[in-house]
């Protein structure tokens, strides 16, 4: 069990060599750690002030110390930051000095933000945004993200208030059966719910179009066996302008390569071969492959000119691909061996490293040109919560089509609200009553 | 000096239930009243039940309390509201005969062993070492006791307002309780001023009923109690009429003379039961407001003019009432008035309704910031039960939010506090579908029985009832329509597609079909007296499961108990949140999460601190 009041330490600047490197310490021992390892002329630990001096532990380096007094720091706890030279060696030594002193332990991933959240310095959505920014390792993503957290809170609040007033109609009808003005509750409720449904659908769709920003682009390479899928993967991994970040071990049916290209993170996945001769992909029984295709943001479908029997051959996709057509990019491989002039997709030779540049550029622009300005979701958790709310509201509309009990309808709606508020915070049934009595004149 | 186990201060709806419960459970109880002739008096409208309130009355009955029994014996009109909606939001309501109600209540109490109705005024609750010792009476008598239940209603520091007139009173012409208010302040209770109001009572023969809409009761009447009386009720109708522009004009012209708007009244009134002045101010564009004429008793000529409670001067009351259709020649017997009274902050109470600070001191009813007879009675019963259980050395009864409206109400009171008089609504429950009043017996009678307020015989009868219901659901519902219904049904309901409704269950699932409608066509062996419960099972099937799933989530948080002496001085909790938690002292994380202003993040911190302590 982690003790929430113990002191944690971590390097706060991005990994790698940089001008300045920051080590951040948060918790009750922060000041003690500062006193122990930093020598300055007048180290008074005044809040927010930078003290010039010298770090001295197992390494020595000149730099600054900044102290933030609780609760005015990022985490809400006493915080000390060492601003030193950005050498990984120095920073790592500082960390191990501090951890070895027993005054602090290494912070877990996102733990500073978690403390900020627990201390009420940020709300859940902001925390999520910050964490996404942190894990978004490049500037393009970070830039987009920073503006979203406020938008989401606003959206949830406005949706919630719409639903609360839609419930209010039903509640008034239930609680005051004898009042004349409560008669047409359902007629007032349905349009509000329909509006909410449409708005949720839009929001989800925006996210689906934009989520590559937050979790990277998943590109699945598909095609018949021996069309050169692995060669393409290798070519991408070896491409000079791509920064390869990770190549996990081979799994039974897929190999992945993660690269950063043009400011976007890509994961390329090589799937098991799909045999066209056997027709539908379901028949292949490789559920995993199908799942990969479903999750893909983009599918590269590879054709091998040597496998094509000249004129008759067209470049249709196998049957099961119907539902993916709008995210498929057709690629003709092995053009060094045989070119097919009328092929309209991208032509490459993975083996010879030909056309890889063009392929990546094409993929990059495919995503960069997307209009993502309307999106305001930035985590799958938010996405699935909204999706759940949508499905409950659709159930409601479905239910309202038949004969209708207002109390059952209200139960659907309050469930949807509950789910939505999980994204931001909480609501009590009092909100609903307030709404009832704000809008209706009722009394006993 | 005399000695009792329990003293109950005030014999209104809360006090009667409380005193009955402690006495019935074997403890010598003194039920104090300022006026022995008005015990269990209905100070405001002559009706019991209605939405959510009717639910509470049914719950009181299941637990073994009195209100349902008394109204069943004395009611003069019975109706089930919301009959066209599902069972969860249907609710019984009865017009009471006010005179008979209080006579019957007094009689029942006087026949209860261990219970003594005594006319006197409590002057001081004597407390030593944070524990109740007894009650000093104005007569000079001192009662030594272990438990005190305070249920003073509108009497604590009560003050009546009519126009520019105002005088101390607990009800019209009844003396208020004044010294006790100071005593409670001395004991450390912060008193808040609340306000409520009542309309004029008018003479029956001055009303022209022919100009109004008549509203009759249901035949046969639906009674509140599990074992209703064998009684033929001659039901008395109510009448409906409306205010009009003329009425509104007069009220607007004189609104400055209303004690409410002249600044005389400081107390906070209930939004849900606004005076006619309030209604007009808030909704100036409405053309008319409903007015409902209710008989007060078979033995008097008084009618209650529901919908126009007021604190306007009497002459203005005459003037505006006489603009209303049917009331053109109305004679006022008692004017409407507003009343201000003291209530305590219910956040200072435990879930048992005992004070957190003073052992043996319980509070119930309007003094806890609620309004309504039913709300008061529900609390009175729980306070009584818990005082008795404490004397027995047992844990208090705590009703869950998914178990009873009374549970919802008490949890709301002690978790959220009140800033206006609290009235029950079905929407206050997040699990409304689970709390239909028809099954209050199933949910609560086991508790009433365990405690000792429900006899073995009654309890066995309840178990038998649900056995029958279960059997019916299992054996009859899956049958084909032909097996259950006679030919006559298929003729009358020819639109029903037999192919699409292969079973009786499928038929009942339709909202347009109820047992009541098809009863004449049921083959005799398939008749049951528990139609509605069977219907509920069918109609809500699926939806109830959804709610149960939601309950489960909260239940997990409920399992994480917070010790009474828990130290909220944890880093990460803001001062504001900490103060709230320290005031409420929630029993578990679920309750903590319901405190307004306590964020999900704070809950996580407390959770961490709690689990850390365990290790």
PDB file of N, CA, C and O in Angstrom, chain B residues 58-79:
ATOM      1  N   UNK B  58     -47.325   3.109   4.482  1.00  0.00           N
ATOM      2  CA  UNK B  58     -47.288   1.652   4.297  1.00  0.00           C
ATOM      3  C   UNK B  58     -46.062   1.041   4.978  1.00  0.00           C
ATOM      4  O   UNK B  58     -46.115  -0.067   5.494  1.00  0.00           O
ATOM      5  N   UNK B  59     -44.970   1.784   4.945  1.00  0.00           N
ATOM      6  CA  UNK B  59     -43.756   1.292   5.600  1.00  0.00           C
ATOM      7  C   UNK B  59     -43.911   1.282   7.120  1.00  0.00           C
ATOM      8  O   UNK B  59     -43.482   0.352   7.799  1.00  0.00           O
ATOM      9  N   UNK B  60     -44.553   2.344   7.632  1.00  0.00           N
ATOM     10  CA  UNK B  60     -44.814   2.400   9.074  1.00  0.00           C
ATOM     11  C   UNK B  60     -45.625   1.174   9.480  1.00  0.00           C
ATOM     12  O   UNK B  60     -45.346   0.510  10.477  1.00  0.00           O
ATOM     13  N   UNK B  61     -46.607   0.860   8.647  1.00  0.00           N
ATOM     14  CA  UNK B  61     -47.457  -0.282   8.959  1.00  0.00           C
ATOM     15  C   UNK B  61     -46.656  -1.579   8.960  1.00  0.00           C
ATOM     16  O   UNK B  61     -46.809  -2.418   9.846  1.00  0.00           O
ATOM     17  N   UNK B  62     -45.786  -1.738   7.969  1.00  0.00           N
ATOM     18  CA  UNK B  62     -45.011  -2.972   7.877  1.00  0.00           C
ATOM     19  C   UNK B  62     -44.080  -3.127   9.073  1.00  0.00           C
ATOM     20  O   UNK B  62     -43.811  -4.231   9.532  1.00  0.00           O
ATOM     21  N   UNK B  63     -43.605  -2.005   9.583  1.00  0.00           N
ATOM     22  CA  UNK B  63     -42.700  -2.057  10.736  1.00  0.00           C
ATOM     23  C   UNK B  63     -43.461  -2.262  12.049  1.00  0.00           C
ATOM     24  O   UNK B  63     -42.873  -2.530  13.084  1.00  0.00           O
ATOM     25  N   UNK B  64     -44.774  -2.092  11.998  1.00  0.00           N
ATOM     26  CA  UNK B  64     -45.579  -2.298  13.201  1.00  0.00           C
ATOM     27  C   UNK B  64     -46.049  -1.013  13.868  1.00  0.00           C
ATOM     28  O   UNK B  64     -46.432  -1.028  15.030  1.00  0.00           O
ATOM     29  N   UNK B  65     -46.016   0.092  13.131  1.00  0.00           N
ATOM     30  CA  UNK B  65     -46.454   1.374  13.693  1.00  0.00           C
ATOM     31  C   UNK B  65     -47.957   1.583  13.577  1.00  0.00           C
ATOM     32  O   UNK B  65     -48.700   0.672  13.202  1.00  0.00           O
ATOM     33  N   UNK B  66     -48.393   2.798  13.901  1.00  0.00           N
ATOM     34  CA  UNK B  66     -49.824   3.050  14.090  1.00  0.00           C
ATOM     35  C   UNK B  66     -50.551   3.745  12.946  1.00  0.00           C
ATOM     36  O   UNK B  66     -51.726   3.493  12.706  1.00  0.00           O
ATOM     37  N   UNK B  67     -49.882   4.667  12.276  1.00  0.00           N
ATOM     38  CA  UNK B  67     -50.589   5.605  11.409  1.00  0.00           C
ATOM     39  C   UNK B  67     -51.566   4.923  10.443  1.00  0.00           C
ATOM     40  O   UNK B  67     -52.714   5.351  10.300  1.00  0.00           O
ATOM     41  N   UNK B  68     -51.130   3.841   9.797  1.00  0.00           N
ATOM     42  CA  UNK B  68     -51.980   3.161   8.822  1.00  0.00           C
ATOM     43  C   UNK B  68     -53.245   2.623   9.480  1.00  0.00           C
ATOM     44  O   UNK B  68     -54.351   2.766   8.960  1.00  0.00           O
ATOM     45  N   UNK B  69     -53.052   2.021  10.641  1.00  0.00           N
ATOM     46  CA  UNK B  69     -54.198   1.437  11.348  1.00  0.00           C
ATOM     47  C   UNK B  69     -55.241   2.497  11.689  1.00  0.00           C
ATOM     48  O   UNK B  69     -56.436   2.283  11.522  1.00  0.00           O
ATOM     49  N   UNK B  70     -54.751   3.625  12.197  1.00  0.00           N
ATOM     50  CA  UNK B  70     -55.683   4.656  12.657  1.00  0.00           C
ATOM     51  C   UNK B  70     -56.434   5.275  11.466  1.00  0.00           C
ATOM     52  O   UNK B  70     -57.649   5.465  11.519  1.00  0.00           O
ATOM     53  N   UNK B  71     -55.713   5.567  10.401  1.00  0.00           N
ATOM     54  CA  UNK B  71     -56.395   6.192   9.257  1.00  0.00           C
ATOM     55  C   UNK B  71     -57.353   5.197   8.606  1.00  0.00           C
ATOM     56  O   UNK B  71     -58.434   5.570   8.151  1.00  0.00           O
ATOM     57  N   UNK B  72     -56.990   3.920   8.598  1.00  0.00           N
ATOM     58  CA  UNK B  72     -57.904   2.923   8.032  1.00  0.00           C
ATOM     59  C   UNK B  72     -59.228   2.889   8.802  1.00  0.00           C
ATOM     60  O   UNK B  72     -60.283   2.684   8.223  1.00  0.00           O
ATOM     61  N   UNK B  73     -59.133   3.085  10.100  1.00  0.00           N
ATOM     62  CA  UNK B  73     -60.341   3.025  10.921  1.00  0.00           C
ATOM     63  C   UNK B  73     -61.174   4.288  10.788  1.00  0.00           C
ATOM     64  O   UNK B  73     -62.380   4.265  11.018  1.00  0.00           O
ATOM     65  N   UNK B  74     -60.518   5.423  10.480  1.00  0.00           N
ATOM     66  CA  UNK B  74     -61.244   6.687  10.582  1.00  0.00           C
ATOM     67  C   UNK B  74     -61.350   7.462   9.272  1.00  0.00           C
ATOM     68  O   UNK B  74     -61.998   8.498   9.237  1.00  0.00           O
ATOM     69  N   UNK B  75     -60.705   6.960   8.213  1.00  0.00           N
ATOM     70  CA  UNK B  75     -60.727   7.680   6.941  1.00  0.00           C
ATOM     71  C   UNK B  75     -62.134   7.786   6.374  1.00  0.00           C
ATOM     72  O   UNK B  75     -62.971   6.911   6.603  1.00  0.00           O
ATOM     73  N   UNK B  76     -62.385   8.875   5.629  1.00  0.00           N
ATOM     74  CA  UNK B  76     -63.721   9.032   5.057  1.00  0.00           C
ATOM     75  C   UNK B  76     -63.677   9.045   3.526  1.00  0.00           C
ATOM     76  O   UNK B  76     -64.687   9.213   2.858  1.00  0.00           O
ATOM     77  N   UNK B  77     -62.472   8.900   2.975  1.00  0.00           N
ATOM     78  CA  UNK B  77     -62.371   8.716   1.523  1.00  0.00           C
ATOM     79  C   UNK B  77     -61.003   8.107   1.217  1.00  0.00           C
ATOM     80  O   UNK B  77     -59.994   8.527   1.776  1.00  0.00           O
ATOM     81  N   UNK B  78     -60.989   7.105   0.354  1.00  0.00           N
ATOM     82  CA  UNK B  78     -59.728   6.437   0.031  1.00  0.00           C
ATOM     83  C   UNK B  78     -59.516   6.418  -1.481  1.00  0.00           C
ATOM     84  O   UNK B  78     -60.424   6.038  -2.216  1.00  0.00           O
ATOM     85  N   UNK B  79     -58.324   6.835  -1.897  1.00  0.00           N
ATOM     86  CA  UNK B  79     -58.013   6.812  -3.330  1.00  0.00           C
ATOM     87  C   UNK B  79     -56.587   6.345  -3.534  1.00  0.00           C
ATOM     88  O   UNK B  79     -55.711   6.636  -2.720  1.00  0.00           O
TER      89      UNK B  79
END
